Structures are given as structure tokens and as C-alpha cells.
PDB file of C-alpha atoms in Angstrom:
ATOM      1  CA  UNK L 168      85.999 217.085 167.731  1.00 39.00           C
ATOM      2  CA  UNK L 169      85.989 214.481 165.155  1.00 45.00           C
ATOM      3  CA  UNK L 170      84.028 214.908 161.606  1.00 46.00           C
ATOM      4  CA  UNK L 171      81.054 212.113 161.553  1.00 48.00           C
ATOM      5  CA  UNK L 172      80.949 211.457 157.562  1.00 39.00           C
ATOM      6  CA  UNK L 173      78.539 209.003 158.100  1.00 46.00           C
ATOM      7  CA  UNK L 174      75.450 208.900 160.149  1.00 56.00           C
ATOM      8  CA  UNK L 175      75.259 206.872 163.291  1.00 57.00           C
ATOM      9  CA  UNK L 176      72.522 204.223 162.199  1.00 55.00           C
ATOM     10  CA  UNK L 177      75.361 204.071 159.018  1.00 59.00           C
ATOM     11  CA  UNK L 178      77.711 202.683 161.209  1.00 58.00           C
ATOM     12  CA  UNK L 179      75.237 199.983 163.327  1.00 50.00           C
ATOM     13  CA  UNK L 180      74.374 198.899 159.121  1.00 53.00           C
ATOM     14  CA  UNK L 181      77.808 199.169 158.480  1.00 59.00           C
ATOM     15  CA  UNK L 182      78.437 196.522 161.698  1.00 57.00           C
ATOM     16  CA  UNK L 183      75.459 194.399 161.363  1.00 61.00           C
ATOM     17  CA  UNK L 184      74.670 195.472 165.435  1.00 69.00           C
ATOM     18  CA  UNK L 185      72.625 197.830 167.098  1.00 57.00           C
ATOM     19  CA  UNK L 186      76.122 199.052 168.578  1.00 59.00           C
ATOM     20  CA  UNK L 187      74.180 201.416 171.058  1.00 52.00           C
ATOM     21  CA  UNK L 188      70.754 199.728 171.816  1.00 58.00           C
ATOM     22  CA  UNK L 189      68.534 202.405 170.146  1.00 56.00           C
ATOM     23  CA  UNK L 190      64.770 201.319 169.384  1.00 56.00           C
ATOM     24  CA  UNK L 191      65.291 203.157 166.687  1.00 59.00           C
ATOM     25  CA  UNK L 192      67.824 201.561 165.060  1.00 53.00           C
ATOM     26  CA  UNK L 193      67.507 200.568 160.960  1.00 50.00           C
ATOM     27  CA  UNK L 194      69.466 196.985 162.202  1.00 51.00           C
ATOM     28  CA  UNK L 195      66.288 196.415 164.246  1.00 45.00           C
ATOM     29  CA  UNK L 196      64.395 195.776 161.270  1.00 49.00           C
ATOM     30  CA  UNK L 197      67.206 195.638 158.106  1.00 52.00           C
ATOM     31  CA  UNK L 198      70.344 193.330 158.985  1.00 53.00           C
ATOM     32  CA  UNK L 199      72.228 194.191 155.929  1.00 48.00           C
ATOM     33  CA  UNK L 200      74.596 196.666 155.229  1.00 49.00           C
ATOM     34  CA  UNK L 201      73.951 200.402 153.777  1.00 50.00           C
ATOM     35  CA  UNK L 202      73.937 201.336 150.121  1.00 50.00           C
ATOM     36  CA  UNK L 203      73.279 199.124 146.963  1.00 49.00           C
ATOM     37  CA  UNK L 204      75.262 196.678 147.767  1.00 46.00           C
ATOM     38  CA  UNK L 205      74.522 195.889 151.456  1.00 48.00           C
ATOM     39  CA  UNK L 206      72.370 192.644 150.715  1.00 50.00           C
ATOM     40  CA  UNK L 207      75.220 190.667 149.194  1.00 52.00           C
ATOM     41  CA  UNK L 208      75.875 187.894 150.946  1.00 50.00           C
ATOM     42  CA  UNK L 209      78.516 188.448 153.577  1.00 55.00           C
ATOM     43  CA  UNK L 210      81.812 186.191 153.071  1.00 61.00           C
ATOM     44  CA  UNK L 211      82.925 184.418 156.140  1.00 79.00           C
ATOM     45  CA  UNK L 212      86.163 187.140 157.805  1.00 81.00           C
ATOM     46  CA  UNK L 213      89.848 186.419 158.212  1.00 90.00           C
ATOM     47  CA  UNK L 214      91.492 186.787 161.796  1.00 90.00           C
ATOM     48  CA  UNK L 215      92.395 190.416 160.673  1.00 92.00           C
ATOM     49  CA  UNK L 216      88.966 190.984 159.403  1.00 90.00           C
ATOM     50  CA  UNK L 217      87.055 189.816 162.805  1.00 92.00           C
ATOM     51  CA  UNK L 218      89.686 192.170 164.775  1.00 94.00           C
ATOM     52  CA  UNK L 219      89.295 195.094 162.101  1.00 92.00           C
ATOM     53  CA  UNK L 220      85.886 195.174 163.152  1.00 89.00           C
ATOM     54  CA  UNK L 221      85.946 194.260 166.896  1.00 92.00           C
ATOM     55  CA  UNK L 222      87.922 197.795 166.327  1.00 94.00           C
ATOM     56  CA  UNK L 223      85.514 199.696 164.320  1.00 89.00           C
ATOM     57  CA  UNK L 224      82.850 198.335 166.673  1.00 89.00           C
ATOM     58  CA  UNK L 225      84.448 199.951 169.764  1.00 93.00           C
ATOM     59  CA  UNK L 226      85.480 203.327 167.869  1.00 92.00           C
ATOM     60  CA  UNK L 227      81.994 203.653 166.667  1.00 86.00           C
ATOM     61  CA  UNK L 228      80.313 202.639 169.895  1.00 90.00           C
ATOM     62  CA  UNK L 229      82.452 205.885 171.870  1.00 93.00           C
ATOM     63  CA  UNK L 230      81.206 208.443 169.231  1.00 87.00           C
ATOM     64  CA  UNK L 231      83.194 207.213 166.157  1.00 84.00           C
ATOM     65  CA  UNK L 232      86.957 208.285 167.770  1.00 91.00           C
ATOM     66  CA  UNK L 233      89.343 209.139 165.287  1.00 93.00           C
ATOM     67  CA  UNK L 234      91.849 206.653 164.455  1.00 94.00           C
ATOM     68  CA  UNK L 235      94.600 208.692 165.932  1.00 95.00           C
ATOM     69  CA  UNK L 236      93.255 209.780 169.482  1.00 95.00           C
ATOM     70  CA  UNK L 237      92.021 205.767 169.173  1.00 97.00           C
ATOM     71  CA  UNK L 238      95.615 204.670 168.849  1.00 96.00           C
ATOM     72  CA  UNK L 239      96.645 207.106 171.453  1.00 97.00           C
ATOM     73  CA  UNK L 240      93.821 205.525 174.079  1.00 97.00           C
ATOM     74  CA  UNK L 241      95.561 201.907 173.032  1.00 97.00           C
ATOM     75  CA  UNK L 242      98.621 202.414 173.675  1.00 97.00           C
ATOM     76  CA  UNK L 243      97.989 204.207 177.220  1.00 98.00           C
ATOM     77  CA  UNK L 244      96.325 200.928 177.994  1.00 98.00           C
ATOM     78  CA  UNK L 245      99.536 198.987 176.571  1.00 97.00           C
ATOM     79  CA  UNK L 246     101.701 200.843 179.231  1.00 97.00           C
ATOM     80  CA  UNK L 247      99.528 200.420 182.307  1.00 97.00           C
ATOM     81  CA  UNK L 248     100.017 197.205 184.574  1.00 96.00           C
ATOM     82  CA  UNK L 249      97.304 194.704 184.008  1.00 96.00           C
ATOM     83  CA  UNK L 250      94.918 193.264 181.543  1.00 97.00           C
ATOM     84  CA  UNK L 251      95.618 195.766 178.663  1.00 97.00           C
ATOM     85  CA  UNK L 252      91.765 195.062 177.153  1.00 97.00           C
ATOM     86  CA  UNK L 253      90.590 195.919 180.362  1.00 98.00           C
ATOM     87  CA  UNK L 254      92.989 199.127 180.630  1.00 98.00           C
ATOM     88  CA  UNK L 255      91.173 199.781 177.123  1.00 98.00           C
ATOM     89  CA  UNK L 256      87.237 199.456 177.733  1.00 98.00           C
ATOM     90  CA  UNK L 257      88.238 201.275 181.618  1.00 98.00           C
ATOM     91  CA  UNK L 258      89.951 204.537 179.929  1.00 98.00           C
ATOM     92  CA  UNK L 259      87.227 204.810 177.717  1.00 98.00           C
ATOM     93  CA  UNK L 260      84.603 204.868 179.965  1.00 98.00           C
ATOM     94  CA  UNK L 261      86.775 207.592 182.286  1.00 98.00           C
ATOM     95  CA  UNK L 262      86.189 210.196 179.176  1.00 98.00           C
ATOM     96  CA  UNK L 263      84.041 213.306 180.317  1.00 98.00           C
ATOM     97  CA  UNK L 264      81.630 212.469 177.298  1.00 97.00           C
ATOM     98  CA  UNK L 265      81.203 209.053 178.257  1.00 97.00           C
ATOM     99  CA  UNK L 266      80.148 209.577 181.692  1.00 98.00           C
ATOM    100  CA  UNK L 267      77.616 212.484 180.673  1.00 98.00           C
ATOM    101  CA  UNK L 268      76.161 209.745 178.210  1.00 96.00           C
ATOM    102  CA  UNK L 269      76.060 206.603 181.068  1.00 97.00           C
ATOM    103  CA  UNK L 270      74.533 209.426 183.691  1.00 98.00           C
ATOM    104  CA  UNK L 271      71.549 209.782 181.147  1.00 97.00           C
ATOM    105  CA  UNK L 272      72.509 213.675 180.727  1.00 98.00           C
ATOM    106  CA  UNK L 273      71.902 213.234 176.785  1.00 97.00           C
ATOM    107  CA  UNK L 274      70.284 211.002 174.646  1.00 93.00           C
ATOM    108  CA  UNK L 275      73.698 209.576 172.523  1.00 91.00           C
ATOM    109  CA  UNK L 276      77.240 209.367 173.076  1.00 92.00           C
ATOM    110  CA  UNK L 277      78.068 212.191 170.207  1.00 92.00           C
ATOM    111  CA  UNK L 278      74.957 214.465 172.003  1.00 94.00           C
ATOM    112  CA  UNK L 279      77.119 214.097 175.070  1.00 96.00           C
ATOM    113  CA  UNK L 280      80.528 214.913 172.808  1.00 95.00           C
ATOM    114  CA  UNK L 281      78.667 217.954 171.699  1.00 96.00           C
ATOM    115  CA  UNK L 282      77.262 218.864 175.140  1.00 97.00           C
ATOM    116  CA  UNK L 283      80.687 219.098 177.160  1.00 98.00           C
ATOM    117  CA  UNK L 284      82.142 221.108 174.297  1.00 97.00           C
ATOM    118  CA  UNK L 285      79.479 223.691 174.410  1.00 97.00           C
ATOM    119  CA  UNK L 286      80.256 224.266 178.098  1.00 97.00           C
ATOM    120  CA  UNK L 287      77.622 222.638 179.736  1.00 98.00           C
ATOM    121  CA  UNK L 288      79.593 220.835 182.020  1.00 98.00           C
ATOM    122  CA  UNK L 289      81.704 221.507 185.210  1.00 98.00           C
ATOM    123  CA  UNK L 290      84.096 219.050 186.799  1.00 98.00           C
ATOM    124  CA  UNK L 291      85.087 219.379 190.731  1.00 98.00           C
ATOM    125  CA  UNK L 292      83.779 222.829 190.273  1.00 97.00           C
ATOM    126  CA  UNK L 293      85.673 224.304 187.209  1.00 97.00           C
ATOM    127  CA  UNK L 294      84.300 224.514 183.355  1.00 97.00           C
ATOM    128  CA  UNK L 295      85.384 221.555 181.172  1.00 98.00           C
ATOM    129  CA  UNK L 296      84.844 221.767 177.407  1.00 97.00           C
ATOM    130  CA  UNK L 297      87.514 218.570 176.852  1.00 97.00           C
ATOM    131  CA  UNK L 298      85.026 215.619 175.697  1.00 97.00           C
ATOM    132  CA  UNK L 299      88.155 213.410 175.707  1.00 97.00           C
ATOM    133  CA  UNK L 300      89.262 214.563 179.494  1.00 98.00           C
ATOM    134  CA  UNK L 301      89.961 211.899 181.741  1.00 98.00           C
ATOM    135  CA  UNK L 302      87.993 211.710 184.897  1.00 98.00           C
ATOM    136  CA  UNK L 303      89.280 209.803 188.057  1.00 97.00           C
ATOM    137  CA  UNK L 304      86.822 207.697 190.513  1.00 97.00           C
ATOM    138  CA  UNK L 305      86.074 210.543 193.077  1.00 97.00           C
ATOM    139  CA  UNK L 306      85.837 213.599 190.700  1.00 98.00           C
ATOM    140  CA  UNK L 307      82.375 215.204 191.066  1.00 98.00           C
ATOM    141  CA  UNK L 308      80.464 215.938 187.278  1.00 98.00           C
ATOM    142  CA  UNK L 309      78.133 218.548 187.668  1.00 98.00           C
ATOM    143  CA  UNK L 310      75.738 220.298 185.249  1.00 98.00           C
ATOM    144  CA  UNK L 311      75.869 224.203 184.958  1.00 97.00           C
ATOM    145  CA  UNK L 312      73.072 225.481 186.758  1.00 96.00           C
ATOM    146  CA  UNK L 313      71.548 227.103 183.448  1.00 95.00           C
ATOM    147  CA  UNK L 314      71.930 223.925 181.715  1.00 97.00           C
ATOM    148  CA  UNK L 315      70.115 221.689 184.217  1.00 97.00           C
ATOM    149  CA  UNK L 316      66.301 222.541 182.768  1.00 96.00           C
ATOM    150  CA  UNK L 317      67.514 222.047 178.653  1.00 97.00           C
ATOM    151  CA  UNK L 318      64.220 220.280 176.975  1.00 97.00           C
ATOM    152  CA  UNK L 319      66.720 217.343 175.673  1.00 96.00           C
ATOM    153  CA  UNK L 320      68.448 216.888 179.595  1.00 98.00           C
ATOM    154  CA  UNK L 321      64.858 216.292 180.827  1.00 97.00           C
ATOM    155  CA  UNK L 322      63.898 214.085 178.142  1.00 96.00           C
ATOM    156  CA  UNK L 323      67.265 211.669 178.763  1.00 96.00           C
ATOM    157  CA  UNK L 324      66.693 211.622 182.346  1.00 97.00           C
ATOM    158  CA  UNK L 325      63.356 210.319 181.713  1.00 95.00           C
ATOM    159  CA  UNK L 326      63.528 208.215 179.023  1.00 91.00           C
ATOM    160  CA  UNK L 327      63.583 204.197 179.811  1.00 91.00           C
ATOM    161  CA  UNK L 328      65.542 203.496 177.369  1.00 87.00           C
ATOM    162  CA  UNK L 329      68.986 202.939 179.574  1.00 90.00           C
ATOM    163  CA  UNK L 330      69.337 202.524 182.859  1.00 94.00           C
ATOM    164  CA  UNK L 331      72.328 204.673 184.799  1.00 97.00           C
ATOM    165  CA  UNK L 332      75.283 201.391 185.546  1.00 97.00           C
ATOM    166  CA  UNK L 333      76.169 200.699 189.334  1.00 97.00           C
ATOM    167  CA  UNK L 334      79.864 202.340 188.709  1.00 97.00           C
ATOM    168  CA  UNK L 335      78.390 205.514 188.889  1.00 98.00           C
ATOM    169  CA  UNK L 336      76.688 207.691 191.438  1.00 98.00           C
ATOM    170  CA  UNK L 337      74.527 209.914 189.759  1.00 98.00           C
ATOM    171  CA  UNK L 338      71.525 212.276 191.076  1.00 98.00           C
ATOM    172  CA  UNK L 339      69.102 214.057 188.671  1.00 98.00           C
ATOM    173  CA  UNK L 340      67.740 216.076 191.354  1.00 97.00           C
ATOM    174  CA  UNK L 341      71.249 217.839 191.505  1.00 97.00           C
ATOM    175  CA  UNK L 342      72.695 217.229 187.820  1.00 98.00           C
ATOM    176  CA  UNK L 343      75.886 215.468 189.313  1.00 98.00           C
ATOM    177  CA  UNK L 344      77.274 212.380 188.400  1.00 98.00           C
ATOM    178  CA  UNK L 345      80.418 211.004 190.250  1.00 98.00           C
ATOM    179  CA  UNK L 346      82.703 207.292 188.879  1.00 97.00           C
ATOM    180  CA  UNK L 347      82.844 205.516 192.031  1.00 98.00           C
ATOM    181  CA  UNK L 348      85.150 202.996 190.523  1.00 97.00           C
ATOM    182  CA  UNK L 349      86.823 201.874 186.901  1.00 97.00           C
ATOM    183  CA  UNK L 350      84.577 199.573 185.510  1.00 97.00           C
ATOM    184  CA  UNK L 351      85.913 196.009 184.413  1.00 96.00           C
ATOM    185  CA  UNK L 352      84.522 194.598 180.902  1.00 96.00           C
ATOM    186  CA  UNK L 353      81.350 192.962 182.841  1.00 96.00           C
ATOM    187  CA  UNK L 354      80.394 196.327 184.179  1.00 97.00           C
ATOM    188  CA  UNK L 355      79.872 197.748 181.280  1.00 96.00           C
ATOM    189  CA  UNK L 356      76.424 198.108 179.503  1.00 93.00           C
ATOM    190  CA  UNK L 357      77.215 197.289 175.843  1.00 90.00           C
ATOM    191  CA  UNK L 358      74.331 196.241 174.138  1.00 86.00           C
ATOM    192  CA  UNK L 359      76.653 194.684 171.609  1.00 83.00           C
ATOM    193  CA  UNK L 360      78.828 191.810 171.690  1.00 87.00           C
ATOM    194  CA  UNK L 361      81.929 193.888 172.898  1.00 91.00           C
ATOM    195  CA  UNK L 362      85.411 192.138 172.071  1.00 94.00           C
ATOM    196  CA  UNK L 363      88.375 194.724 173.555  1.00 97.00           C
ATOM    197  CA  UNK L 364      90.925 191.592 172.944  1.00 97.00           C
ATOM    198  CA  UNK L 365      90.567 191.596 169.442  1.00 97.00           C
ATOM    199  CA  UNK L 366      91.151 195.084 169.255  1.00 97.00           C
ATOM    200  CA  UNK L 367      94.476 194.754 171.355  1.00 97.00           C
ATOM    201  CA  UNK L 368      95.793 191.715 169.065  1.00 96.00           C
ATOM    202  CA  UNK L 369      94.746 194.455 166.156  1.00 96.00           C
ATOM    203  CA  UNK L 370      97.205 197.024 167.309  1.00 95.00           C
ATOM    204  CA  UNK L 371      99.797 194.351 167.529  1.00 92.00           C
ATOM    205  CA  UNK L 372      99.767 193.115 164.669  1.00 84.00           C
ATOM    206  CA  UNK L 373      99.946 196.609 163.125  1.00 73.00           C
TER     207      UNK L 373
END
């Protein structure tokens, strides 16, 4: 599990974005970066500086993935036939974390990191703890049965803050959630400009 040094709303003031569509977010109401310096004027970025932080953007949006297990994700995506951006944003929404955050199980993608590694979840019938496990369209996500009535489960379900995308089939009644397909780039519910091909001509360039 990576170490968070900084907090969440840290890295949406860090990125100028609400990166994950919180009402709560500072950027709602301060634009500029954190610390004393985060009014000065932003300069104009370089080609390297716009894909730098298309990067950090999509790191920070999946729970702030370490740079190595974010490399690792990349260059699965490099080797797979197809559009590798799309191979990118479609592996990273097949994590076990992701899907408990997009089934509105939890209330943020790193509750949802910290909720599959406490044992909380079962996948086709067996105990995961693996946020980073891959799940395939088909596989059936299912809550523990002592799990399923946890104050901060209820409150996600309920909350109107997101709404549960079409790639999924999920039922609160039962606690499952199943990926009917791979979502494409259009699928997905960022609430953030999103920009997967700037992170691919990143990692070739470096």
C-alpha cells in the first residue's frame, strides 16, 4: 500500500482540478496551488511539463499509485494489441479498488484501497486483500456479509454525489458488483479533463 505524504485535496491544489469531483474540494473555492507560494502566477508548461502532469493527474486520480507499480501498469498497456492509452485508462479501472470505489462501496478511491486490504471484500467467492488485483469482465465482487451494514458502506451507497457507470452491474441490495465490459476512455466518469496520451508519450520519452 503506498504512503500518501500529502493529503488528497493537496494533490487537486497541487493540479489546479477537482481530480475526483468532491463538493468538498479546496479547488472549488481556491484555484491556486498549496503552501506560500501557490498564488504565483503560473508560467505557461513545456511539452514535458503538460505530459508530467497529464501523469500526476492520472496517478493521483487512482489513489496516488506509486511511480513504480505506475510504470508497471504502462508498460502492460505498451504490450497489449491496441490503442495503448486505452489499454492504460481500461487496466486501471479493472483494479479491485477501483471497482469498489465506481460501485459506490466507499466514499474515495484510497477508502476503497484501504477497504479491500482490510478484508472486506470477496471476489468469485474467495477473500481478496490485493487492492491492485486485476478483475476480468464476468468476475462477481461481493461484500463480506459482516461488512455489508458498515456506517461508511451505507452512507456511499446513498450519497448523490456519483452515480454507479453503465460498465458495471452493481446491486446494493446484495453488496455485489460485477465489470460487464472494459471501459473505453468515454466510459469513464472523470470529472477532470483526463489525457491518457500524454501520459503514454511521457513514458516514451523517458
Amino acid at each position: 500500500m503506498s504512503k500518501r505524504i500529502s493529503t488528497k485535496y493537496k494533490i487537486d491544489r497541487r493540479m489546479g482540478e477537482n481530480i475526483w469531483g468532491r463538493p468538498k474540494s479546496p479547488v472549488n473555492s481556491r484555484e491556486y496551488g498549496p503552501g506560500q507560494h501557490g498564488q504565483a502566477r503560473r508560467g505557461k508548461l513545456s511539452d514535458f511539463g503538460l505530459q508530467l502532469r497529464a501523469k500526476q493527474k492520472l496517478k493521483g486520480h487512482y489513489g496516488n499509485i506509486t511511480e513504480k507499480q505506475f510504470r508497471g501498469i504502462y508498460a502492460t498497456a505498451a504490450r497489449l494489441k491496441g490503442d495503448t492509452s486505452e489499454n492504460l485508462v481500461g487496466l486501471l479501472e479493472r483494479r479491485l479498488d477501483t471497482i469498489i470505489y465506481r460501485a459506490k462501496f466507499v466514499a474515495t478511491v484510497f477508502a476503497a484501497r484501504q477497504f479491500v486490504n482490510h478484508g472486506h471484500v470477496l471476489v468469485n467467492g474467495r477473500r481478496c486483500n490485493i487492492p491492485s488485483a486485476r478483475i476480468a469482465p464476468g468476475d462477481i465482487i461481493e461484500l463480506r456479509e459482516k461488512s455489508r451494514n458498515l456506517a461508511f458502506v451505507l452512507e456511499a451507497i446513498q450519497s448523490p454525489e456519483r452515480d454507479v457507470p453503465d460498465y458495471l452491474d452493481v446491486d446494493h441490495n446484495k453488496m455485489t458488483a460485477k465489470m460487464l465490459q472494459v471501459p473505453q476512455l468515454a466510459d469513464i466518469p472523470y470529472p477532470a479533463q483526463i489525457e491518457p496520451n500524454l501520459v503514454v508519450e511521457y513514458y516514451s520519452r523517458n
